[in-house]
Structure formats: C-alpha cells, structure tokens
PDB file of C-alpha atoms and ligand atoms in Angstrom:
ATOM      1  CA  MET U   1     120.652 115.792  60.904  1.00  0.00           C
ATOM      2  CA  THR U   2     121.703 112.593  62.672  1.00  0.00           C
ATOM      3  CA  ILE U   3     122.982 112.641  66.225  1.00  0.00           C
ATOM      4  CA  ASP U   4     126.541 111.475  66.786  1.00  0.00           C
ATOM      5  CA  PRO U   5     126.237 107.882  68.112  1.00  0.00           C
ATOM      6  CA  ILE U   6     128.824 108.449  70.852  1.00  0.00           C
ATOM      7  CA  GLU U   7     127.033 111.552  72.115  1.00  0.00           C
ATOM      8  CA  ARG U   8     123.772 109.670  71.957  1.00  0.00           C
ATOM      9  CA  LEU U   9     125.164 106.812  74.066  1.00  0.00           C
ATOM     10  CA  VAL U  10     126.562 109.288  76.640  1.00  0.00           C
ATOM     11  CA  ALA U  11     123.210 111.087  76.770  1.00  0.00           C
ATOM     12  CA  GLU U  12     121.237 107.842  77.253  1.00  0.00           C
ATOM     13  CA  LEU U  13     123.594 106.516  79.953  1.00  0.00           C
ATOM     14  CA  GLY U  14     123.313 109.911  81.673  1.00  0.00           C
ATOM     15  CA  ARG U  15     119.590 109.295  82.141  1.00  0.00           C
ATOM     16  CA  LEU U  16     120.386 106.492  84.620  1.00  0.00           C
ATOM     17  CA  PRO U  17     120.083 107.358  88.324  1.00  0.00           C
ATOM     18  CA  GLY U  18     123.382 108.275  89.947  1.00  0.00           C
ATOM     19  CA  ILE U  19     125.187 108.615  86.616  1.00  0.00           C
ATOM     20  CA  GLY U  20     126.541 112.073  85.891  1.00  0.00           C
ATOM     21  CA  GLU U  21     128.038 113.207  82.593  1.00  0.00           C
ATOM     22  CA  ARG U  22     131.594 112.218  83.539  1.00  0.00           C
ATOM     23  CA  THR U  23     130.588 108.673  84.498  1.00  0.00           C
ATOM     24  CA  ALA U  24     128.354 108.391  81.441  1.00  0.00           C
ATOM     25  CA  THR U  25     131.268 109.375  79.233  1.00  0.00           C
ATOM     26  CA  ARG U  26     133.605 106.907  80.957  1.00  0.00           C
ATOM     27  CA  LEU U  27     131.058 104.077  80.575  1.00  0.00           C
ATOM     28  CA  ALA U  28     130.424 104.960  76.939  1.00  0.00           C
ATOM     29  CA  PHE U  29     134.147 104.847  76.108  1.00  0.00           C
ATOM     30  CA  HIS U  30     134.487 101.555  77.964  1.00  0.00           C
ATOM     31  CA  ILE U  31     131.608 100.054  75.978  1.00  0.00           C
ATOM     32  CA  ILE U  32     133.038 101.329  72.706  1.00  0.00           C
ATOM     33  CA  ARG U  33     136.583 100.173  73.486  1.00  0.00           C
ATOM     34  CA  THR U  34     135.563  96.638  74.500  1.00  0.00           C
ATOM     35  CA  SER U  35     133.145  96.293  71.611  1.00  0.00           C
ATOM     36  CA  ARG U  36     135.237  97.469  68.694  1.00  0.00           C
ATOM     37  CA  ALA U  37     137.619  94.518  68.631  1.00  0.00           C
ATOM     38  CA  ARG U  38     135.159  91.711  67.937  1.00  0.00           C
ATOM     39  CA  ARG U  39     131.601  91.133  66.898  1.00  0.00           C
ATOM     40  CA  GLU U  40     131.126  87.980  68.987  1.00  0.00           C
ATOM     41  CA  GLY U  41     130.752  88.762  72.681  1.00  0.00           C
ATOM     42  CA  SER U  42     130.787  92.478  71.996  1.00  0.00           C
ATOM     43  CA  LEU U  43     129.615  94.351  75.100  1.00  0.00           C
ATOM     44  CA  ALA U  44     127.647  96.874  73.025  1.00  0.00           C
ATOM     45  CA  ARG U  45     125.753  94.132  71.182  1.00  0.00           C
ATOM     46  CA  ASP U  46     125.174  92.050  74.332  1.00  0.00           C
ATOM     47  CA  LEU U  47     123.931  95.121  76.211  1.00  0.00           C
ATOM     48  CA  ALA U  48     121.693  96.101  73.323  1.00  0.00           C
ATOM     49  CA  ALA U  49     120.213  92.577  73.221  1.00  0.00           C
ATOM     50  CA  ALA U  50     119.664  92.490  77.003  1.00  0.00           C
ATOM     51  CA  LEU U  51     117.980  95.916  76.942  1.00  0.00           C
ATOM     52  CA  GLU U  52     115.841  94.923  73.975  1.00  0.00           C
ATOM     53  CA  ALA U  53     114.736  91.725  75.766  1.00  0.00           C
ATOM     54  CA  VAL U  54     113.794  93.665  78.899  1.00  0.00           C
ATOM     55  CA  ALA U  55     111.865  96.272  76.923  1.00  0.00           C
ATOM     56  CA  GLU U  56     110.107  93.561  74.944  1.00  0.00           C
ATOM     57  CA  HIS U  57     109.338  90.882  77.536  1.00  0.00           C
ATOM     58  CA  VAL U  58     109.245  92.314  81.057  1.00  0.00           C
ATOM     59  CA  GLY U  59     105.938  93.674  82.306  1.00  0.00           C
ATOM     60  CA  LEU U  60     104.001  93.777  85.570  1.00  0.00           C
ATOM     61  CA  CYS U  61     102.306  90.770  87.152  1.00  0.00           C
ATOM     62  CA  GLU U  62      98.532  91.253  86.801  1.00  0.00           C
ATOM     63  CA  ARG U  63      98.008  90.352  90.464  1.00  0.00           C
ATOM     64  CA  CYS U  64     100.870  91.793  92.511  1.00  0.00           C
ATOM     65  CA  ASN U  65     102.654  94.236  90.148  1.00  0.00           C
ATOM     66  CA  ASN U  66     105.975  92.437  90.549  1.00  0.00           C
ATOM     67  CA  LEU U  67     108.117  92.469  87.423  1.00  0.00           C
ATOM     68  CA  SER U  68     107.284  89.451  85.327  1.00  0.00           C
ATOM     69  CA  THR U  69     107.807  87.937  81.900  1.00  0.00           C
ATOM     70  CA  ASP U  70     104.415  86.231  82.230  1.00  0.00           C
ATOM     71  CA  VAL U  71     100.877  87.394  82.967  1.00  0.00           C
ATOM     72  CA  ARG U  72     101.502  86.308  86.565  1.00  0.00           C
ATOM     73  CA  CYS U  73     104.894  86.392  88.262  1.00  0.00           C
ATOM     74  CA  ARG U  74     106.801  83.353  89.513  1.00  0.00           C
ATOM     75  CA  ILE U  75     105.717  84.031  93.119  1.00  0.00           C
ATOM     76  CA  CYS U  76     101.992  84.279  92.279  1.00  0.00           C
ATOM     77  CA  ASN U  77     102.333  81.127  90.177  1.00  0.00           C
ATOM     78  CA  ASP U  78     103.971  79.155  93.002  1.00  0.00           C
ATOM     79  CA  SER U  79     101.288  76.897  94.518  1.00  0.00           C
ATOM     80  CA  ARG U  80     103.330  76.432  97.716  1.00  0.00           C
ATOM     81  CA  ARG U  81     102.901  80.083  98.704  1.00  0.00           C
ATOM     82  CA  ASP U  82     100.310  81.069 101.326  1.00  0.00           C
ATOM     83  CA  THR U  83      97.716  83.092  99.397  1.00  0.00           C
ATOM     84  CA  GLY U  84      96.161  84.368 102.641  1.00  0.00           C
ATOM     85  CA  LEU U  85      99.166  86.609 103.333  1.00  0.00           C
ATOM     86  CA  VAL U  86      99.939  89.729 101.334  1.00  0.00           C
ATOM     87  CA  CYS U  87     103.091  91.724 102.048  1.00  0.00           C
ATOM     88  CA  VAL U  88     102.773  95.302 100.763  1.00  0.00           C
ATOM     89  CA  VAL U  89     106.031  96.894  99.599  1.00  0.00           C
ATOM     90  CA  GLU U  90     106.920 100.143  97.865  1.00  0.00           C
ATOM     91  CA  ALA U  91     109.197  98.722  95.198  1.00  0.00           C
ATOM     92  CA  VAL U  92     110.307  95.540  93.485  1.00  0.00           C
ATOM     93  CA  GLN U  93     113.725  95.895  95.174  1.00  0.00           C
ATOM     94  CA  ASP U  94     111.915  95.656  98.541  1.00  0.00           C
ATOM     95  CA  LEU U  95     110.129  92.485  97.439  1.00  0.00           C
ATOM     96  CA  ARG U  96     113.530  91.046  96.576  1.00  0.00           C
ATOM     97  CA  ALA U  97     114.915  92.070  99.971  1.00  0.00           C
ATOM     98  CA  VAL U  98     112.037  90.306 101.764  1.00  0.00           C
ATOM     99  CA  GLU U  99     112.463  87.216  99.553  1.00  0.00           C
ATOM    100  CA  ALA U 100     116.172  87.116 100.401  1.00  0.00           C
ATOM    101  CA  THR U 101     115.333  86.693 104.100  1.00  0.00           C
ATOM    102  CA  GLU U 102     113.658  83.333 103.286  1.00  0.00           C
ATOM    103  CA  SER U 103     111.333  84.047 106.268  1.00  0.00           C
ATOM    104  CA  TYR U 104     108.243  84.741 104.201  1.00  0.00           C
ATOM    105  CA  LYS U 105     106.071  82.358 102.205  1.00  0.00           C
ATOM    106  CA  GLY U 106     103.084  84.546 101.358  1.00  0.00           C
ATOM    107  CA  LEU U 107     102.318  86.768  98.383  1.00  0.00           C
ATOM    108  CA  TYR U 108     103.157  90.418  97.707  1.00  0.00           C
ATOM    109  CA  HIS U 109     101.668  93.633  96.483  1.00  0.00           C
ATOM    110  CA  VAL U 110     104.032  96.190  94.962  1.00  0.00           C
ATOM    111  CA  LEU U 111     102.743  99.781  95.171  1.00  0.00           C
ATOM    112  CA  HIS U 112     105.420 101.250  92.895  1.00  0.00           C
ATOM    113  CA  GLY U 113     106.064 104.221  95.143  1.00  0.00           C
ATOM    114  CA  ALA U 114     105.026 105.857  98.403  1.00  0.00           C
ATOM    115  CA  LEU U 115     102.661 108.711  99.175  1.00  0.00           C
ATOM    116  CA  ALA U 116     104.491 112.022  98.808  1.00  0.00           C
ATOM    117  CA  PRO U 117     101.913 114.812  98.424  1.00  0.00           C
ATOM    118  CA  LEU U 118     104.604 117.498  98.091  1.00  0.00           C
ATOM    119  CA  ASP U 119     106.012 115.659  95.059  1.00  0.00           C
ATOM    120  CA  GLY U 120     102.536 115.155  93.617  1.00  0.00           C
ATOM    121  CA  VAL U 121     102.311 111.448  94.500  1.00  0.00           C
ATOM    122  CA  GLY U 122      98.819 110.789  95.814  1.00  0.00           C
ATOM    123  CA  PRO U 123      96.932 107.503  96.252  1.00  0.00           C
ATOM    124  CA  ASP U 124      95.908 107.488  92.577  1.00  0.00           C
ATOM    125  CA  GLU U 125      99.561 107.366  91.490  1.00  0.00           C
ATOM    126  CA  LEU U 126     100.123 104.134  93.457  1.00  0.00           C
ATOM    127  CA  ARG U 127      98.718 100.636  92.963  1.00  0.00           C
ATOM    128  CA  ILE U 128      96.447 100.883  95.991  1.00  0.00           C
ATOM    129  CA  GLU U 129      93.070 100.270  94.327  1.00  0.00           C
ATOM    130  CA  ASP U 130      94.445  96.993  92.887  1.00  0.00           C
ATOM    131  CA  LEU U 131      95.190  95.930  96.450  1.00  0.00           C
ATOM    132  CA  VAL U 132      91.756  96.923  97.734  1.00  0.00           C
ATOM    133  CA  ARG U 133      90.190  94.848  94.940  1.00  0.00           C
ATOM    134  CA  ARG U 134      92.418  91.898  95.898  1.00  0.00           C
ATOM    135  CA  VAL U 135      91.386  91.927  99.544  1.00  0.00           C
ATOM    136  CA  GLN U 136      87.724  92.469  98.636  1.00  0.00           C
ATOM    137  CA  GLU U 137      87.781  89.089  96.908  1.00  0.00           C
ATOM    138  CA  GLY U 138      88.044  87.619 100.404  1.00  0.00           C
ATOM    139  CA  SER U 139      90.927  85.132 100.331  1.00  0.00           C
ATOM    140  CA  VAL U 140      93.424  87.444 102.087  1.00  0.00           C
ATOM    141  CA  ARG U 141      93.443  87.183 105.894  1.00  0.00           C
ATOM    142  CA  GLU U 142      96.488  89.302 106.711  1.00  0.00           C
ATOM    143  CA  VAL U 143      98.024  92.354 105.066  1.00  0.00           C
ATOM    144  CA  ILE U 144     101.606  93.027 106.169  1.00  0.00           C
ATOM    145  CA  LEU U 145     102.673  96.638 105.680  1.00  0.00           C
ATOM    146  CA  ALA U 146     106.330  96.537 104.721  1.00  0.00           C
ATOM    147  CA  THR U 147     106.772 100.077 103.451  1.00  0.00           C
ATOM    148  CA  ASN U 148     109.934 101.945 104.416  1.00  0.00           C
ATOM    149  CA  ALA U 149     110.317 103.279 107.970  1.00  0.00           C
ATOM    150  CA  ASP U 150     110.398 106.914 106.829  1.00  0.00           C
ATOM    151  CA  VAL U 151     107.758 109.669 106.642  1.00  0.00           C
ATOM    152  CA  GLU U 152     106.443 108.632 103.222  1.00  0.00           C
ATOM    153  CA  GLY U 153     106.485 104.925 104.114  1.00  0.00           C
ATOM    154  CA  ASP U 154     104.594 105.538 107.360  1.00  0.00           C
ATOM    155  CA  ALA U 155     102.004 107.751 105.653  1.00  0.00           C
ATOM    156  CA  THR U 156     101.535 105.092 102.985  1.00  0.00           C
ATOM    157  CA  ALA U 157     101.154 102.324 105.588  1.00  0.00           C
ATOM    158  CA  LEU U 158      98.528 104.364 107.440  1.00  0.00           C
ATOM    159  CA  TYR U 159      96.552 105.067 104.280  1.00  0.00           C
ATOM    160  CA  VAL U 160      96.703 101.472 103.028  1.00  0.00           C
ATOM    161  CA  ALA U 161      95.711 100.146 106.479  1.00  0.00           C
ATOM    162  CA  GLU U 162      92.575 102.301 106.481  1.00  0.00           C
ATOM    163  CA  ARG U 163      91.628 101.072 103.020  1.00  0.00           C
ATOM    164  CA  VAL U 164      92.097  97.340 103.636  1.00  0.00           C
ATOM    165  CA  LYS U 165      90.989  97.033 107.278  1.00  0.00           C
ATOM    166  CA  PRO U 166      87.295  96.458 106.464  1.00  0.00           C
ATOM    167  CA  PHE U 167      88.169  93.388 104.385  1.00  0.00           C
ATOM    168  CA  VAL U 168      90.882  91.495 106.271  1.00  0.00           C
ATOM    169  CA  VAL U 169      91.204  89.887 109.693  1.00  0.00           C
ATOM    170  CA  LYS U 170      94.595  91.358 110.440  1.00  0.00           C
ATOM    171  CA  VAL U 171      96.771  94.285 109.372  1.00  0.00           C
ATOM    172  CA  THR U 172     100.363  94.209 110.613  1.00  0.00           C
ATOM    173  CA  ARG U 173     103.425  96.414 110.262  1.00  0.00           C
ATOM    174  CA  LEU U 174     107.050  95.278 110.301  1.00  0.00           C
ATOM    175  CA  ALA U 175     108.432  95.225 113.844  1.00  0.00           C
ATOM    176  CA  SER U 176     110.811  97.853 115.104  1.00  0.00           C
ATOM    177  CA  GLY U 177     114.450  96.971 114.732  1.00  0.00           C
ATOM    178  CA  ILE U 178     114.277  98.710 111.416  1.00  0.00           C
ATOM    179  CA  PRO U 179     116.235 101.925 111.897  1.00  0.00           C
ATOM    180  CA  LEU U 180     114.213 105.130 111.633  1.00  0.00           C
ATOM    181  CA  GLY U 181     114.235 106.296 108.040  1.00  0.00           C
ATOM    182  CA  GLY U 182     115.355 102.802 107.080  1.00  0.00           C
ATOM    183  CA  GLU U 183     114.907 101.645 103.515  1.00  0.00           C
ATOM    184  CA  LEU U 184     114.149  97.943 103.257  1.00  0.00           C
ATOM    185  CA  GLU U 185     116.393  97.477 100.289  1.00  0.00           C
ATOM    186  CA  TYR U 186     119.501  98.293 102.336  1.00  0.00           C
ATOM    187  CA  LEU U 187     118.725  96.302 105.475  1.00  0.00           C
ATOM    188  CA  ASP U 188     120.708  93.191 106.253  1.00  0.00           C
ATOM    189  CA  GLN U 189     118.728  89.981 105.833  1.00  0.00           C
ATOM    190  CA  ALA U 190     118.763  89.056 109.532  1.00  0.00           C
ATOM    191  CA  THR U 191     117.283  92.411 110.618  1.00  0.00           C
ATOM    192  CA  LEU U 192     114.616  92.372 107.950  1.00  0.00           C
ATOM    193  CA  GLY U 193     113.815  88.708 108.599  1.00  0.00           C
ATOM    194  CA  ARG U 194     113.336  89.375 112.308  1.00  0.00           C
ATOM    195  CA  ALA U 195     111.223  92.484 111.682  1.00  0.00           C
ATOM    196  CA  LEU U 196     109.003  90.320 109.512  1.00  0.00           C
ATOM    197  CA  VAL U 197     108.649  87.461 112.008  1.00  0.00           C
ATOM    198  CA  GLU U 198     107.978  89.898 114.873  1.00  0.00           C
ATOM    199  CA  ARG U 199     105.521  92.054 112.925  1.00  0.00           C
ATOM    200  CA  ARG U 200     102.910  93.703 115.101  1.00  0.00           C
ATOM    201  CA  ALA U 201      99.223  94.516 114.765  1.00  0.00           C
ATOM    202  CA  TYR U 202      98.722  97.869 113.107  1.00  0.00           C
TER     203      TYR U 202
HETATM  204 ZN1   ZN X   1     102.669  88.352  91.099  1.00  0.00          ZN
END
C-alpha cells in the first residue's frame, strides 16, 4: 500500500520544529498550489533539489564540527584566522551569531548541544573529547566559553573548562551583559560583540 503523497508531505513537514499539523497542512497546500502550474521554477522541485543537495553534500568539519561541504569548513580553511583562539559554542547557529559580530577572528568548536543530565545528555553525547584532543596538540592558547547563559550552558562551560585547563594558557567566558538565560542566537550583534571583547578569565 502506497502512502498518499499529500499526507506524506504533511507528515514530513510536521517533523520540523515549531510546525504543527495545521501549519504543515497549510505549507503543503502552498507547495502543491505553486508547483502544479509549471515544471520550471516549481517550488516542490526546487525544494526537493535543495534538500537533496543538503543531505548529499553537507557534513561536519573534521576539526571544529561546523557544518561544511568540505573536509574542513571555510573558517578552518581561512589562513587569516588566529588558530590560537578557540571559541566553544553549543550550536552552529551560535557560531553564526558570533561571526555576525565581526569582533572575532579565531576558530570555533561546536559541541552540538549542552549538558542536560535530566534529558540524558552527558559529556559523551557532546563533541567535548574532540576539543580536548585539539587543545592537547598544543597550538591553542585560549579557549573562550561561549555557551548560553542558562543552567545547561553554565554547567557545560564549567565541565569544558575543567577538561581543557591543563592544556591551555587561558580559559575565558563571555562577559556579563548577556541576559540571564540568554541564548546567543537571539542576542543583538552589539551585545554579543561586547560580551566577546570583554570576556573574563574563567
Ligand atoms: Zn571547521
């Protein structure tokens, strides 16, 4: 028995965060309506191609875990970046937020989450050992902890600090100015830029 393609599209769209069944249905009908008329420039076909390309070509940078279409991401491959600085963030969106401030010229390390023992996220679920290996190699002099200013972000910063301290000269945390519970992704660029410049020893 084959699944009805419309129901299938609604079901797949409904898997996206923040998309309930009503919105999924509305989006599905929009895609179908704007795609039926023509083959060229059809939203359904363009979306399918974009999704296919992402599934096929986007992976994680072998060094920093940023999203990348190459073995190493564009930041790791940029010879003008300061390789002695590593900014540790929870998510790729946070890396993008820090980049948008244009106040930072070092490298990154994306953990892909934060410690949340109650939700079953322990150190082994995050990319922490990769980071420890990176700093053990000896070329990193400062690790900047730029995890969110909430309970999970603070716990993660504390844990990561303990792990990397033996191998680096300096461990810093973003300065205050970030509202309590603040998620980096939603901060304005000026606030985040200042928090980065005024980072303090941790
Ligand atoms: Zn990278």
